[in-house]
mmCIF file of C-alpha atoms in Angstrom:
data_model
loop_
_atom_site.group_PDB
_atom_site.id
_atom_site.type_symbol
_atom_site.label_atom_id
_atom_site.label_comp_id
_atom_site.label_asym_id
_atom_site.label_seq_id
_atom_site.Cartn_x
_atom_site.Cartn_y
_atom_site.Cartn_z
ATOM 1 C CA UNK A 1149 23.843 0.264 18.783
ATOM 2 C CA UNK A 1150 24.730 -0.380 15.097
ATOM 3 C CA UNK A 1151 24.088 1.469 12.338
ATOM 4 C CA UNK A 1152 22.997 1.864 8.642
ATOM 5 C CA UNK A 1153 25.671 4.917 6.907
ATOM 6 C CA UNK A 1154 24.801 6.801 4.306
ATOM 7 C CA UNK A 1155 26.728 9.112 2.187
ATOM 8 C CA UNK A 1156 27.030 11.661 1.263
ATOM 9 C CA UNK A 1157 24.228 13.262 3.384
ATOM 10 C CA UNK A 1158 23.197 15.803 0.293
ATOM 11 C CA UNK A 1159 24.247 15.830 -2.879
ATOM 12 C CA UNK A 1160 23.426 18.628 -5.889
ATOM 13 C CA UNK A 1161 23.309 17.656 -9.230
ATOM 14 C CA UNK A 1162 22.633 18.453 -12.532
ATOM 15 C CA UNK A 1163 20.113 17.087 -14.749
ATOM 16 C CA UNK A 1164 20.998 14.175 -16.709
ATOM 17 C CA UNK A 1165 23.956 13.446 -14.578
ATOM 18 C CA UNK A 1166 24.817 9.984 -13.096
ATOM 19 C CA UNK A 1167 24.824 9.720 -9.377
ATOM 20 C CA UNK A 1168 25.672 6.834 -6.916
ATOM 21 C CA UNK A 1169 24.129 6.886 -3.111
ATOM 22 C CA UNK A 1170 26.412 4.718 -1.220
ATOM 23 C CA UNK A 1171 25.489 2.669 2.125
ATOM 24 C CA UNK A 1172 26.847 0.320 4.373
ATOM 25 C CA UNK A 1173 24.511 -1.940 6.007
ATOM 26 C CA UNK A 1174 24.476 -3.956 8.933
ATOM 27 C CA UNK A 1175 27.449 -6.005 9.154
ATOM 28 C CA UNK A 1176 25.107 -8.879 10.232
ATOM 29 C CA UNK A 1177 22.494 -8.316 7.762
ATOM 30 C CA UNK A 1178 21.743 -10.681 4.899
ATOM 31 C CA UNK A 1179 18.525 -7.677 3.050
ATOM 32 C CA UNK A 1180 19.219 -4.616 1.587
ATOM 33 C CA UNK A 1181 16.780 -2.007 0.592
ATOM 34 C CA UNK A 1182 16.112 1.629 -1.168
ATOM 35 C CA UNK A 1183 13.627 4.174 -0.329
ATOM 36 C CA UNK A 1184 12.780 6.942 -1.540
ATOM 37 C CA UNK A 1185 10.837 10.003 0.357
ATOM 38 C CA UNK A 1186 10.148 12.999 -1.892
ATOM 39 C CA UNK A 1187 9.559 16.030 0.515
ATOM 40 C CA UNK A 1188 6.675 15.948 2.730
ATOM 41 C CA UNK A 1189 5.796 12.850 0.981
ATOM 42 C CA UNK A 1190 4.979 9.189 2.365
ATOM 43 C CA UNK A 1191 7.945 6.422 1.640
ATOM 44 C CA UNK A 1192 8.370 4.870 -1.465
ATOM 45 C CA UNK A 1193 10.039 1.482 -1.574
ATOM 46 C CA UNK A 1194 12.790 1.268 -4.626
ATOM 47 C CA UNK A 1195 14.402 -2.009 -4.349
ATOM 48 C CA UNK A 1196 15.305 -4.986 -2.038
ATOM 49 C CA UNK A 1197 18.457 -7.185 -2.233
ATOM 50 C CA UNK A 1198 19.294 -10.510 -1.101
ATOM 51 C CA UNK A 1199 22.456 -12.838 -2.330
ATOM 52 C CA UNK A 1200 24.172 -10.608 -4.517
ATOM 53 C CA UNK A 1201 20.570 -10.234 -6.904
ATOM 54 C CA UNK A 1202 17.572 -7.708 -6.751
ATOM 55 C CA UNK A 1203 14.723 -9.749 -5.265
ATOM 56 C CA UNK A 1204 11.691 -7.170 -5.756
ATOM 57 C CA UNK A 1205 11.309 -3.717 -7.165
ATOM 58 C CA UNK A 1206 8.484 -1.361 -7.658
ATOM 59 C CA UNK A 1207 7.551 0.805 -10.545
ATOM 60 C CA UNK A 1208 9.512 3.492 -9.593
ATOM 61 C CA UNK A 1209 12.878 1.684 -10.266
ATOM 62 C CA UNK A 1210 13.277 1.885 -14.103
ATOM 63 C CA UNK A 1211 16.178 1.108 -16.115
ATOM 64 C CA UNK A 1212 17.434 4.400 -14.901
ATOM 65 C CA UNK A 1213 18.248 2.880 -11.791
ATOM 66 C CA UNK A 1214 20.600 0.142 -10.426
ATOM 67 C CA UNK A 1215 21.817 -1.713 -7.781
ATOM 68 C CA UNK A 1216 25.387 -3.134 -6.588
ATOM 69 C CA UNK A 1217 26.984 -4.695 -3.536
ATOM 70 C CA UNK A 1218 30.645 -4.044 -5.218
ATOM 71 C CA UNK A 1219 32.690 -5.419 -2.286
ATOM 72 C CA UNK A 1220 30.726 -7.082 0.267
ATOM 73 C CA UNK A 1221 30.313 -4.185 2.635
ATOM 74 C CA UNK A 1222 28.767 -1.575 0.624
ATOM 75 C CA UNK A 1223 25.322 -1.058 -0.718
ATOM 76 C CA UNK A 1224 25.189 1.224 -3.961
ATOM 77 C CA UNK A 1225 22.181 3.149 -5.302
ATOM 78 C CA UNK A 1226 23.072 4.540 -9.353
ATOM 79 C CA UNK A 1227 20.741 6.690 -11.101
ATOM 80 C CA UNK A 1228 22.219 7.381 -14.420
ATOM 81 C CA UNK A 1229 20.370 9.987 -16.274
ATOM 82 C CA UNK A 1230 18.759 11.920 -13.500
ATOM 83 C CA UNK A 1231 15.720 13.822 -14.053
ATOM 84 C CA UNK A 1232 14.309 16.757 -11.734
ATOM 85 C CA UNK A 1233 11.465 14.785 -10.286
ATOM 86 C CA UNK A 1234 14.720 12.378 -9.131
ATOM 87 C CA UNK A 1235 14.630 15.482 -6.065
ATOM 88 C CA UNK A 1236 14.356 12.941 -2.991
ATOM 89 C CA UNK A 1237 15.327 11.809 0.308
ATOM 90 C CA UNK A 1238 16.854 8.582 -0.034
ATOM 91 C CA UNK A 1239 16.675 5.845 2.887
ATOM 92 C CA UNK A 1240 18.971 2.847 2.487
ATOM 93 C CA UNK A 1241 18.376 0.208 4.826
ATOM 94 C CA UNK A 1242 18.898 -3.692 6.235
ATOM 95 C CA UNK A 1243 17.218 -5.966 8.303
ATOM 96 C CA UNK A 1244 18.673 -9.555 9.263
ATOM 97 C CA UNK A 1245 16.072 -11.848 8.438
ATOM 98 C CA UNK A 1246 13.343 -11.831 5.778
ATOM 99 C CA UNK A 1247 10.399 -10.570 7.528
ATOM 100 C CA UNK A 1248 7.818 -12.835 9.546
ATOM 101 C CA UNK A 1249 10.610 -14.911 10.797
ATOM 102 C CA UNK A 1250 11.101 -13.231 14.141
ATOM 103 C CA UNK A 1251 10.876 -9.460 15.814
ATOM 104 C CA UNK A 1252 13.222 -8.186 14.028
ATOM 105 C CA UNK A 1253 12.228 -4.780 11.809
ATOM 106 C CA UNK A 1254 14.027 -3.051 9.728
ATOM 107 C CA UNK A 1255 16.839 -0.178 10.314
ATOM 108 C CA UNK A 1256 17.066 2.736 8.330
ATOM 109 C CA UNK A 1257 19.857 5.412 7.450
ATOM 110 C CA UNK A 1258 20.018 8.868 7.854
ATOM 111 C CA UNK A 1259 19.409 9.407 4.120
ATOM 112 C CA UNK A 1260 20.686 11.140 1.225
ATOM 113 C CA UNK A 1261 19.087 14.438 0.452
ATOM 114 C CA UNK A 1262 19.165 14.477 -3.468
ATOM 115 C CA UNK A 1263 19.052 17.820 -5.347
ATOM 116 C CA UNK A 1264 18.151 17.826 -9.107
ATOM 117 C CA UNK A 1265 18.895 21.519 -10.798
ATOM 118 C CA UNK B 1474 -1.694 -3.964 -5.305
ATOM 119 C CA UNK B 1475 -1.343 -3.691 -1.615
ATOM 120 C CA UNK B 1476 -2.585 -0.107 0.046
ATOM 121 C CA UNK B 1477 -1.848 1.406 3.124
ATOM 122 C CA UNK B 1478 -3.977 3.848 4.409
ATOM 123 C CA UNK B 1479 -3.471 6.181 7.465
ATOM 124 C CA UNK B 1480 -5.926 8.625 9.619
ATOM 125 C CA UNK B 1481 -5.813 11.031 10.368
ATOM 126 C CA UNK B 1482 -2.655 12.754 8.403
ATOM 127 C CA UNK B 1483 -2.518 16.132 10.828
ATOM 128 C CA UNK B 1484 -3.112 15.218 14.784
ATOM 129 C CA UNK B 1485 -2.774 18.425 16.958
ATOM 130 C CA UNK B 1486 -3.531 16.952 20.554
ATOM 131 C CA UNK B 1487 -3.132 18.777 23.922
ATOM 132 C CA UNK B 1488 -0.199 17.911 26.455
ATOM 133 C CA UNK B 1489 -1.671 15.391 28.554
ATOM 134 C CA UNK B 1490 -4.505 14.107 26.430
ATOM 135 C CA UNK B 1491 -4.912 10.736 24.935
ATOM 136 C CA UNK B 1492 -5.715 9.988 21.144
ATOM 137 C CA UNK B 1493 -5.098 7.093 19.016
ATOM 138 C CA UNK B 1494 -3.615 6.942 15.352
ATOM 139 C CA UNK B 1495 -5.701 4.243 12.903
ATOM 140 C CA UNK B 1496 -3.749 2.545 9.964
ATOM 141 C CA UNK B 1497 -6.052 0.192 7.420
ATOM 142 C CA UNK B 1498 -4.678 -1.632 4.653
ATOM 143 C CA UNK B 1499 -6.260 -3.561 1.700
ATOM 144 C CA UNK B 1500 -4.388 -7.249 1.367
ATOM 145 C CA UNK B 1501 -3.490 -9.649 3.523
ATOM 146 C CA UNK B 1502 -0.362 -9.513 5.374
ATOM 147 C CA UNK B 1503 0.788 -10.450 9.040
ATOM 148 C CA UNK B 1504 3.153 -8.084 9.731
ATOM 149 C CA UNK B 1505 2.744 -4.352 10.628
ATOM 150 C CA UNK B 1506 5.349 -2.394 11.781
ATOM 151 C CA UNK B 1507 5.207 1.670 13.071
ATOM 152 C CA UNK B 1508 8.160 4.561 12.689
ATOM 153 C CA UNK B 1509 8.601 7.440 13.757
ATOM 154 C CA UNK B 1510 10.422 10.012 11.715
ATOM 155 C CA UNK B 1511 11.427 13.551 12.868
ATOM 156 C CA UNK B 1512 11.735 16.874 10.653
ATOM 157 C CA UNK B 1513 14.506 15.670 8.361
ATOM 158 C CA UNK B 1514 15.243 12.785 10.268
ATOM 159 C CA UNK B 1515 15.720 9.125 9.717
ATOM 160 C CA UNK B 1516 12.913 6.679 10.414
ATOM 161 C CA UNK B 1517 13.426 5.262 13.947
ATOM 162 C CA UNK B 1518 11.514 1.921 14.602
ATOM 163 C CA UNK B 1519 8.772 1.675 17.145
ATOM 164 C CA UNK B 1520 6.815 -1.620 17.012
ATOM 165 C CA UNK B 1521 6.970 -4.440 14.908
ATOM 166 C CA UNK B 1522 3.390 -6.228 14.881
ATOM 167 C CA UNK B 1523 4.017 -10.204 13.780
ATOM 168 C CA UNK B 1524 -0.007 -11.626 14.522
ATOM 169 C CA UNK B 1525 -3.246 -10.924 14.959
ATOM 170 C CA UNK B 1526 -3.950 -9.635 18.237
ATOM 171 C CA UNK B 1527 -0.120 -8.539 18.731
ATOM 172 C CA UNK B 1528 0.139 -5.579 20.925
ATOM 173 C CA UNK B 1529 2.882 -3.502 22.178
ATOM 174 C CA UNK B 1530 3.536 -1.072 24.445
ATOM 175 C CA UNK B 1531 6.507 1.278 24.682
ATOM 176 C CA UNK B 1532 6.480 4.498 27.276
ATOM 177 C CA UNK B 1533 3.597 6.130 26.284
ATOM 178 C CA UNK B 1534 2.873 4.407 22.648
ATOM 179 C CA UNK B 1535 0.662 1.359 22.416
ATOM 180 C CA UNK B 1536 0.670 -1.061 19.032
ATOM 181 C CA UNK B 1537 -2.187 -3.395 18.213
ATOM 182 C CA UNK B 1538 -2.859 -5.614 14.985
ATOM 183 C CA UNK B 1539 -5.749 -7.140 14.095
ATOM 184 C CA UNK B 1540 -5.519 -8.910 11.062
ATOM 185 C CA UNK B 1541 -9.029 -9.926 10.172
ATOM 186 C CA UNK B 1542 -9.899 -6.458 10.196
ATOM 187 C CA UNK B 1543 -6.592 -5.642 8.474
ATOM 188 C CA UNK B 1544 -6.386 -2.650 11.187
ATOM 189 C CA UNK B 1545 -3.460 -1.635 13.332
ATOM 190 C CA UNK B 1546 -3.749 1.240 15.619
ATOM 191 C CA UNK B 1547 -1.664 3.340 17.157
ATOM 192 C CA UNK B 1548 -2.802 4.836 20.987
ATOM 193 C CA UNK B 1549 -0.727 7.792 22.323
ATOM 194 C CA UNK B 1550 -1.431 8.197 26.331
ATOM 195 C CA UNK B 1551 -1.043 11.534 28.047
ATOM 196 C CA UNK B 1552 0.874 13.099 25.294
ATOM 197 C CA UNK B 1553 3.666 14.594 25.896
ATOM 198 C CA UNK B 1554 5.409 17.596 23.381
ATOM 199 C CA UNK B 1555 8.628 15.010 22.660
ATOM 200 C CA UNK B 1556 6.085 12.473 20.870
ATOM 201 C CA UNK B 1557 5.703 15.327 18.018
ATOM 202 C CA UNK B 1558 6.489 13.738 15.250
ATOM 203 C CA UNK B 1559 5.235 11.961 11.929
ATOM 204 C CA UNK B 1560 4.292 8.280 12.323
ATOM 205 C CA UNK B 1561 4.350 5.821 9.840
ATOM 206 C CA UNK B 1562 2.585 2.637 9.727
ATOM 207 C CA UNK B 1563 3.915 0.357 6.729
ATOM 208 C CA UNK B 1564 2.918 -3.682 5.538
ATOM 209 C CA UNK B 1565 4.939 -6.401 4.349
ATOM 210 C CA UNK B 1566 2.826 -8.174 1.483
ATOM 211 C CA UNK B 1567 2.601 -12.293 2.343
ATOM 212 C CA UNK B 1568 4.667 -13.482 -0.230
ATOM 213 C CA UNK B 1569 6.891 -11.184 -1.365
ATOM 214 C CA UNK B 1570 10.458 -11.143 -0.432
ATOM 215 C CA UNK B 1571 10.513 -7.747 1.758
ATOM 216 C CA UNK B 1572 8.254 -5.414 0.121
ATOM 217 C CA UNK B 1573 7.230 -2.936 2.830
ATOM 218 C CA UNK B 1574 4.883 -0.519 1.595
ATOM 219 C CA UNK B 1575 3.748 2.855 3.897
ATOM 220 C CA UNK B 1576 1.219 4.934 4.600
ATOM 221 C CA UNK B 1577 1.373 8.414 4.398
ATOM 222 C CA UNK B 1578 1.997 9.073 7.969
ATOM 223 C CA UNK B 1579 0.218 11.106 10.485
ATOM 224 C CA UNK B 1580 1.859 14.804 11.520
ATOM 225 C CA UNK B 1581 1.605 14.760 15.374
ATOM 226 C CA UNK B 1582 1.600 18.050 17.104
ATOM 227 C CA UNK B 1583 1.565 17.940 20.708
ATOM 228 C CA UNK B 1584 1.159 21.673 22.381
ATOM 229 C CA UNK B 1585 2.055 22.645 26.302
#
């Protein structure tokens, strides 16, 4: 079964450093997302991406965050200057269609655990 | 702003028993999802409910959607230990480009 692949599985970084989280969505999917989950808390939407541009973003997704699809297969999330409160599990997801047009859900990757020290 | 509320947040039940998890949401939506998450793992899609009155079943789990009441339920029948996990409902905002909001999750523990 096709998978969404995320690397690395765990990243430790010093406060103020830049990090790039990488995702390879399912190849025939067109919509891409980043979510995060602070330990023991609910899953929070960060950003959705379609046709090489951001289609929706949450209030969490401020100027410190950016996304990119640099080469047609990878989908990256960059945090420019990490803060302690950025420590969380970051999930990438992809979907084949815009939701509601068919019986398709989202496929989530296994996540990157980011620890900011 | 769309709010999604689940209850209970914690559920401990005996094997063989039945129980229902509830998911309420605050604004119009006709797309609701249920996910399962095992500790330290990713989110596994269980159900996608797309219309009022939708009911889907997979094994011991059955999900339903009432868009008029803005309520979805996840019913567990004759629970087994393997069902122990955290279950999240999530709702898409109508008119938005895939902006799915999650409930807080229900941590289910099934005891022998």
